[in-house]
Tab-separated table of C-alpha atoms in Angstrom:
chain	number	residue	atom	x	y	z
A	6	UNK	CA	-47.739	13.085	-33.156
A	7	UNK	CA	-47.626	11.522	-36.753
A	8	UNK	CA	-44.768	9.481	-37.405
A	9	UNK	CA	-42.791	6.043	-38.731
A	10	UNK	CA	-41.526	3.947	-36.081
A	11	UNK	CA	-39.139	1.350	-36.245
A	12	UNK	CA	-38.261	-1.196	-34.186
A	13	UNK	CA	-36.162	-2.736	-32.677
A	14	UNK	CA	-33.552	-0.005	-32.661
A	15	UNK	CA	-31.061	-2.737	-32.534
A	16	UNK	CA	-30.834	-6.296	-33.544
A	17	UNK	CA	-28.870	-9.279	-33.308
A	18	UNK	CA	-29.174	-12.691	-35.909
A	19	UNK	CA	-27.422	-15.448	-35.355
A	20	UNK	CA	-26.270	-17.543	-38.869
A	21	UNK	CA	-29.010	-19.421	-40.362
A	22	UNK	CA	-31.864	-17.301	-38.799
A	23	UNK	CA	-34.628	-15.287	-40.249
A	24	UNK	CA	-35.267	-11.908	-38.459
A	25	UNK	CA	-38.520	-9.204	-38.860
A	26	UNK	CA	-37.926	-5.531	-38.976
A	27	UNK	CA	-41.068	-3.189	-37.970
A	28	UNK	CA	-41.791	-0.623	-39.677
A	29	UNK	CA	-45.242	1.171	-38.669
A	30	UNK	CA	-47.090	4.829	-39.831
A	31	UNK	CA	-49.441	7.206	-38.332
A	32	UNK	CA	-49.395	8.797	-41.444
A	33	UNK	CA	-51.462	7.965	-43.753
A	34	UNK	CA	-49.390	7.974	-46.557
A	35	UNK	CA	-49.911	5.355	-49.510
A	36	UNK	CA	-46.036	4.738	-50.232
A	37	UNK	CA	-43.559	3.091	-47.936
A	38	UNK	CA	-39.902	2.001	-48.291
A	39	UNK	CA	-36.937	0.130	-46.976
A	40	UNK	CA	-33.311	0.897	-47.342
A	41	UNK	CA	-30.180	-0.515	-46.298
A	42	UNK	CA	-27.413	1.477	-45.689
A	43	UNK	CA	-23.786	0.554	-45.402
A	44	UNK	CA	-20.464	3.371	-44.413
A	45	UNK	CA	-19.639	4.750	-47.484
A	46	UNK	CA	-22.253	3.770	-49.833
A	47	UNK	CA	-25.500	5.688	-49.041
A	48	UNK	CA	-28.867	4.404	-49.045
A	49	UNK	CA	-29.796	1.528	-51.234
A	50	UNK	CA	-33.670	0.632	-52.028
A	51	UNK	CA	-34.519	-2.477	-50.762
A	52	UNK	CA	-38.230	-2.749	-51.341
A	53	UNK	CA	-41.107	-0.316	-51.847
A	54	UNK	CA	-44.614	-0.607	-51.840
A	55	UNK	CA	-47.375	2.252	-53.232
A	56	UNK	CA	-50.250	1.104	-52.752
A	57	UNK	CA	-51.530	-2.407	-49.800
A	58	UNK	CA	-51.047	-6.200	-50.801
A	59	UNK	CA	-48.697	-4.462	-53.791
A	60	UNK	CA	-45.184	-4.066	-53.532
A	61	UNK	CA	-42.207	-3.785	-56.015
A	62	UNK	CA	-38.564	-4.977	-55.782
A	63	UNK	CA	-35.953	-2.808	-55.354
A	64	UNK	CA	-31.829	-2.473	-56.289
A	65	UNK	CA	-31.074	-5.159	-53.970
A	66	UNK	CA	-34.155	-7.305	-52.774
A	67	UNK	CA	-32.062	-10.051	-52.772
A	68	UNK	CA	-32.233	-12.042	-49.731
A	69	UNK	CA	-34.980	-9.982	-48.596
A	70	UNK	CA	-39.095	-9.851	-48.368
A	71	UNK	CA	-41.576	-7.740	-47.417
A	72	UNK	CA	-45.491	-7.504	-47.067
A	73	UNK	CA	-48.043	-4.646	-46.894
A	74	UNK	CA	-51.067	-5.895	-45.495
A	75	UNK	CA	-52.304	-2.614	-43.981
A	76	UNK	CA	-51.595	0.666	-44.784
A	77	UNK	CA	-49.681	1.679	-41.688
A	78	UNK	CA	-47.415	-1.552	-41.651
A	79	UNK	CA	-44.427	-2.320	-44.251
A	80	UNK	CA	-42.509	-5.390	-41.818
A	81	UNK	CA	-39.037	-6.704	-43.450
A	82	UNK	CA	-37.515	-9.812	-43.007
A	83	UNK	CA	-33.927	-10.443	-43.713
A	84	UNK	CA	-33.646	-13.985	-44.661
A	85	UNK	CA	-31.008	-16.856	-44.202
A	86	UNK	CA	-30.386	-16.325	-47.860
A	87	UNK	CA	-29.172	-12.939	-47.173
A	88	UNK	CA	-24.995	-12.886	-46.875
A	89	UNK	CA	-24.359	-9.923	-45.460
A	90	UNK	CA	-27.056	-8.824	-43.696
A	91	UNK	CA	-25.117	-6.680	-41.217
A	92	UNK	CA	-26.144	-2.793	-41.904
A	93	UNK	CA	-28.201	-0.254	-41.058
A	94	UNK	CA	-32.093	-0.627	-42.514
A	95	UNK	CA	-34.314	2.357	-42.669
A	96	UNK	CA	-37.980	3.061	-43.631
A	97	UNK	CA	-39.456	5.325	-45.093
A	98	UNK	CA	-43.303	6.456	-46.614
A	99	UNK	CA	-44.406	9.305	-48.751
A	100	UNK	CA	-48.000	10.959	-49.878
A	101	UNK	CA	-46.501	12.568	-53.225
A	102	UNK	CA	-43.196	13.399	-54.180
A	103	UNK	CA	-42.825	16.026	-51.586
A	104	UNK	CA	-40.868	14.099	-49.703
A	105	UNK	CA	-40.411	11.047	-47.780
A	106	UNK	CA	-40.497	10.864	-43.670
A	107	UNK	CA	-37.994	8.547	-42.213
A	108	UNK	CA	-38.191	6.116	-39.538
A	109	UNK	CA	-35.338	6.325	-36.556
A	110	UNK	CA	-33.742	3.022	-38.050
A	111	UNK	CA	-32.797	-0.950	-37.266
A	112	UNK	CA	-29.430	-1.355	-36.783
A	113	UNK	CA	-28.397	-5.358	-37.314
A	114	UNK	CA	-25.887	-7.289	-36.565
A	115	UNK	CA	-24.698	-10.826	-37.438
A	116	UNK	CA	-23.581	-12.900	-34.349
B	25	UNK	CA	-31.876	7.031	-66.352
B	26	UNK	CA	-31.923	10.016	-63.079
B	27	UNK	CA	-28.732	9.953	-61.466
B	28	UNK	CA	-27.376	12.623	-58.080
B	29	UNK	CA	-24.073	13.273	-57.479
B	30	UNK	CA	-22.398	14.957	-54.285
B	31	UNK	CA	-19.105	16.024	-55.139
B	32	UNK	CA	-16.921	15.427	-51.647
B	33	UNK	CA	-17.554	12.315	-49.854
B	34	UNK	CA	-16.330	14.040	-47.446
B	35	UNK	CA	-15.855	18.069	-46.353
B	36	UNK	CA	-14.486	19.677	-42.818
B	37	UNK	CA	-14.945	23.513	-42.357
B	38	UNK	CA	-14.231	25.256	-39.665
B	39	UNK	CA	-16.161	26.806	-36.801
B	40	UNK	CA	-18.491	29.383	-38.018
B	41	UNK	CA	-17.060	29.290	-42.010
B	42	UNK	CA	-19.029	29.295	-44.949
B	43	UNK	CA	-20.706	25.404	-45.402
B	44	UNK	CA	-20.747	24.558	-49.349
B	45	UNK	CA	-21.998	20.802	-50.171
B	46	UNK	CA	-22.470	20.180	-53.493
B	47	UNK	CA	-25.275	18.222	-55.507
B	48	UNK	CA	-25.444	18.013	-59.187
B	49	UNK	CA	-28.776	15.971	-60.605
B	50	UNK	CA	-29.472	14.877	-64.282
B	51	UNK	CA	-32.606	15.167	-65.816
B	52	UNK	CA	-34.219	16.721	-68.662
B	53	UNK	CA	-36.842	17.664	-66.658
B	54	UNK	CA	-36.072	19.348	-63.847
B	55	UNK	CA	-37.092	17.546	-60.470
B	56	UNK	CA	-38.254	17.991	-57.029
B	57	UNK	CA	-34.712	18.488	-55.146
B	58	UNK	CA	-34.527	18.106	-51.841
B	59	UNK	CA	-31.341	17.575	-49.221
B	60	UNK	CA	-31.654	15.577	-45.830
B	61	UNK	CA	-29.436	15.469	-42.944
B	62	UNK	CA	-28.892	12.239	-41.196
B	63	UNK	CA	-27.119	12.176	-37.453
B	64	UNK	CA	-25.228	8.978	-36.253
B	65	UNK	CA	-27.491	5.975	-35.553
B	66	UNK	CA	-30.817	8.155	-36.626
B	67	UNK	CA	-33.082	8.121	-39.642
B	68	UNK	CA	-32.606	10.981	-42.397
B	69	UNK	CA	-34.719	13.972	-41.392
B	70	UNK	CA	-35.536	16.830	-44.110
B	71	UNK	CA	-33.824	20.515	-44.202
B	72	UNK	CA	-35.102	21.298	-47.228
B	73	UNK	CA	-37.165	21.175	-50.386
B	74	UNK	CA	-37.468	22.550	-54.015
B	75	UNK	CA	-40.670	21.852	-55.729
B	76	UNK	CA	-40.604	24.398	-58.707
B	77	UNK	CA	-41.567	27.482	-56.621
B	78	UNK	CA	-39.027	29.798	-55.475
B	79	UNK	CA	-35.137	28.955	-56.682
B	80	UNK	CA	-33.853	29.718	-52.949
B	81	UNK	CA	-35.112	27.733	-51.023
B	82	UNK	CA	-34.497	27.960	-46.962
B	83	UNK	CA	-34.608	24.966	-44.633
B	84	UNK	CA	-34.130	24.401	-41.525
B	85	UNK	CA	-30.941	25.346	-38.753
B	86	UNK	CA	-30.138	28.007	-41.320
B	87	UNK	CA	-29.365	26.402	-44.050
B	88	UNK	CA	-30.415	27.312	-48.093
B	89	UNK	CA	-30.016	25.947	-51.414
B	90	UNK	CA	-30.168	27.574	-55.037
B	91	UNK	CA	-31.925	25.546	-57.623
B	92	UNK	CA	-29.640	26.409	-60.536
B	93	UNK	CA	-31.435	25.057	-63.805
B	94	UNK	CA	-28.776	25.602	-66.372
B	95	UNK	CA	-26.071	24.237	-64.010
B	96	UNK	CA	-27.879	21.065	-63.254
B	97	UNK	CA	-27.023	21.978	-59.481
B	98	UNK	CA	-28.684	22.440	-56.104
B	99	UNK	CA	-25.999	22.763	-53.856
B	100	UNK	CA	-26.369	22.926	-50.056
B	101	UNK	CA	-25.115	26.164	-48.099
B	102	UNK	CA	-24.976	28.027	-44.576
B	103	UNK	CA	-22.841	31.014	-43.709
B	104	UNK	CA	-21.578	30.002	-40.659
B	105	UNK	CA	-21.120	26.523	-39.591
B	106	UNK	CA	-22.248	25.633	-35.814
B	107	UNK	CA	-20.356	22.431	-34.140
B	108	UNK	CA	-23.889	20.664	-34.424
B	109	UNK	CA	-24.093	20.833	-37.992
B	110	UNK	CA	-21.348	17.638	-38.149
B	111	UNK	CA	-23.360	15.430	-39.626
B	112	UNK	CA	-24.297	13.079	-43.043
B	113	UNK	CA	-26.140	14.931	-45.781
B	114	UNK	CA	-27.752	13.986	-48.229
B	115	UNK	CA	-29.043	14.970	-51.537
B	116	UNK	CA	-32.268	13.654	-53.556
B	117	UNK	CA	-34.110	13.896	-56.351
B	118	UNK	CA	-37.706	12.846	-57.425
B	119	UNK	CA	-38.362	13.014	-61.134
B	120	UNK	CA	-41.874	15.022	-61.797
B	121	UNK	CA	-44.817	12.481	-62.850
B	122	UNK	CA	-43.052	9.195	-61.369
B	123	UNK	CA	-45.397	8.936	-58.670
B	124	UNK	CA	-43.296	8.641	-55.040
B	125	UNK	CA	-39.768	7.204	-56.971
B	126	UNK	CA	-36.773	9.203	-55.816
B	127	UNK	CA	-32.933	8.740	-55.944
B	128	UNK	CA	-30.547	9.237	-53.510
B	129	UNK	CA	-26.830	10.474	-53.639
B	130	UNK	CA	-23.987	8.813	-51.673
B	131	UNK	CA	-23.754	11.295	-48.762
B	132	UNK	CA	-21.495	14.156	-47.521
B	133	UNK	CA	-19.938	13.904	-44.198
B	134	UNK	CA	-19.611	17.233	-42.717
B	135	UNK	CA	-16.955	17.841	-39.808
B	136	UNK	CA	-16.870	20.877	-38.192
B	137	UNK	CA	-13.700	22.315	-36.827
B	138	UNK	CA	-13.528	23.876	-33.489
């Protein structure tokens, strides 16, 4: 079956410590996505990327970096630079702007 | 700039009443619309879209929305409301001709009443 899958479903960073979220597609779709999502505040665009070895900042990219090296794969990494990285991170991709398909979801957590 | 609002952070009905969640978009254009539902610790999964065919559009587990053009609305509704439905929903809008961009509201948290 076609899908996004993310993993791990949960993770745990110590201060000081650089982390990798996977995000992989069977989809074949051009556009992918990250989000972070905190209670309360919905989802909040990270990074996106339309098209391989391209990818645009987002609201809050801060602390944050991303490559797109093949279609299927859009990998995160939450940096030491990133504060408050505690939340929930989900990916996304789209073919057109009939919608995006969303992965199951990271949750991490600062130890 | 596109903006979505959902009126009602959060909104509790009871067991088998009417579910209303509201979404209001701007745009002079009018958009793809679409509204997600998102369970605890899952991804966002899609109930339903609007893509400038029919203005009632039916999704998924019963649910429907009516694209209302002069009301700048697309609000979210099912007649009876089943204990599963407790969930986060969410509204969205993608602006025609901007490629894949699209912009989220802030989420409804439904709670159903038993």
């Amino acid at each position: 079956d076609g899908g996004i899958t993310q993993s791990p479903k949960y993770l745990f960073r110590k201060e000081g410590q650089n982390v990798t979220l996977s995000c992989e597609q069977n989809l074949n779709h051009d556009a992918m996505y990250w989000y972070r999502q905190d209670p309360g505040q919905g989802l909040r665009l990270i990074y996106y990327s339309q098209i391989v070895n391209d990818f645009q900042k987002g609201d809050i990219a801060e602390g944050y970096s991303v490559s797109r090296e093949k279609k299927e794969s859009f990998p995160l990494t939450v940096t030491s630079a990133q504060k408050n990285p505690t939340a929930f991170y989900l990916c996304a991709s789209s073919l057109s702007s009939y919608g995006y398909t969303f992965g199951s979801g990271t949750r991490l957590t600062v130890v | 700039a596109q903006s979505v609002t959902q009126l009602g952070s959060h909104v509790s009905v009871s067991e088998g009443a009417l579910v209303l969640l509201r979404c209001n978009y701007s745009s002079s254009v009018p958009p793809y619309l679409f509204w997600y539902v998102q369970y605890p610790n899952q991804g966002l999964q899609l109930l339903l879209k609007y893509t400038s065919a029919a203005t009632l559009v039916k999704g998924i587990n019963g649910f429907e929305a009516e694209f209302k053009k002069s009301e700048t609305s697309f609000h979210l509704t099912k007649p009876s409301a089943h204990m599963s439905d407790a969930a986060e929903y969410f509204c969205a809008v993608s602006p025609p001709n901007t490629g894949n961009q699209f912009y989220f509201g802030t989420g409804t948290s439904l709670t159903v009443i038993p």
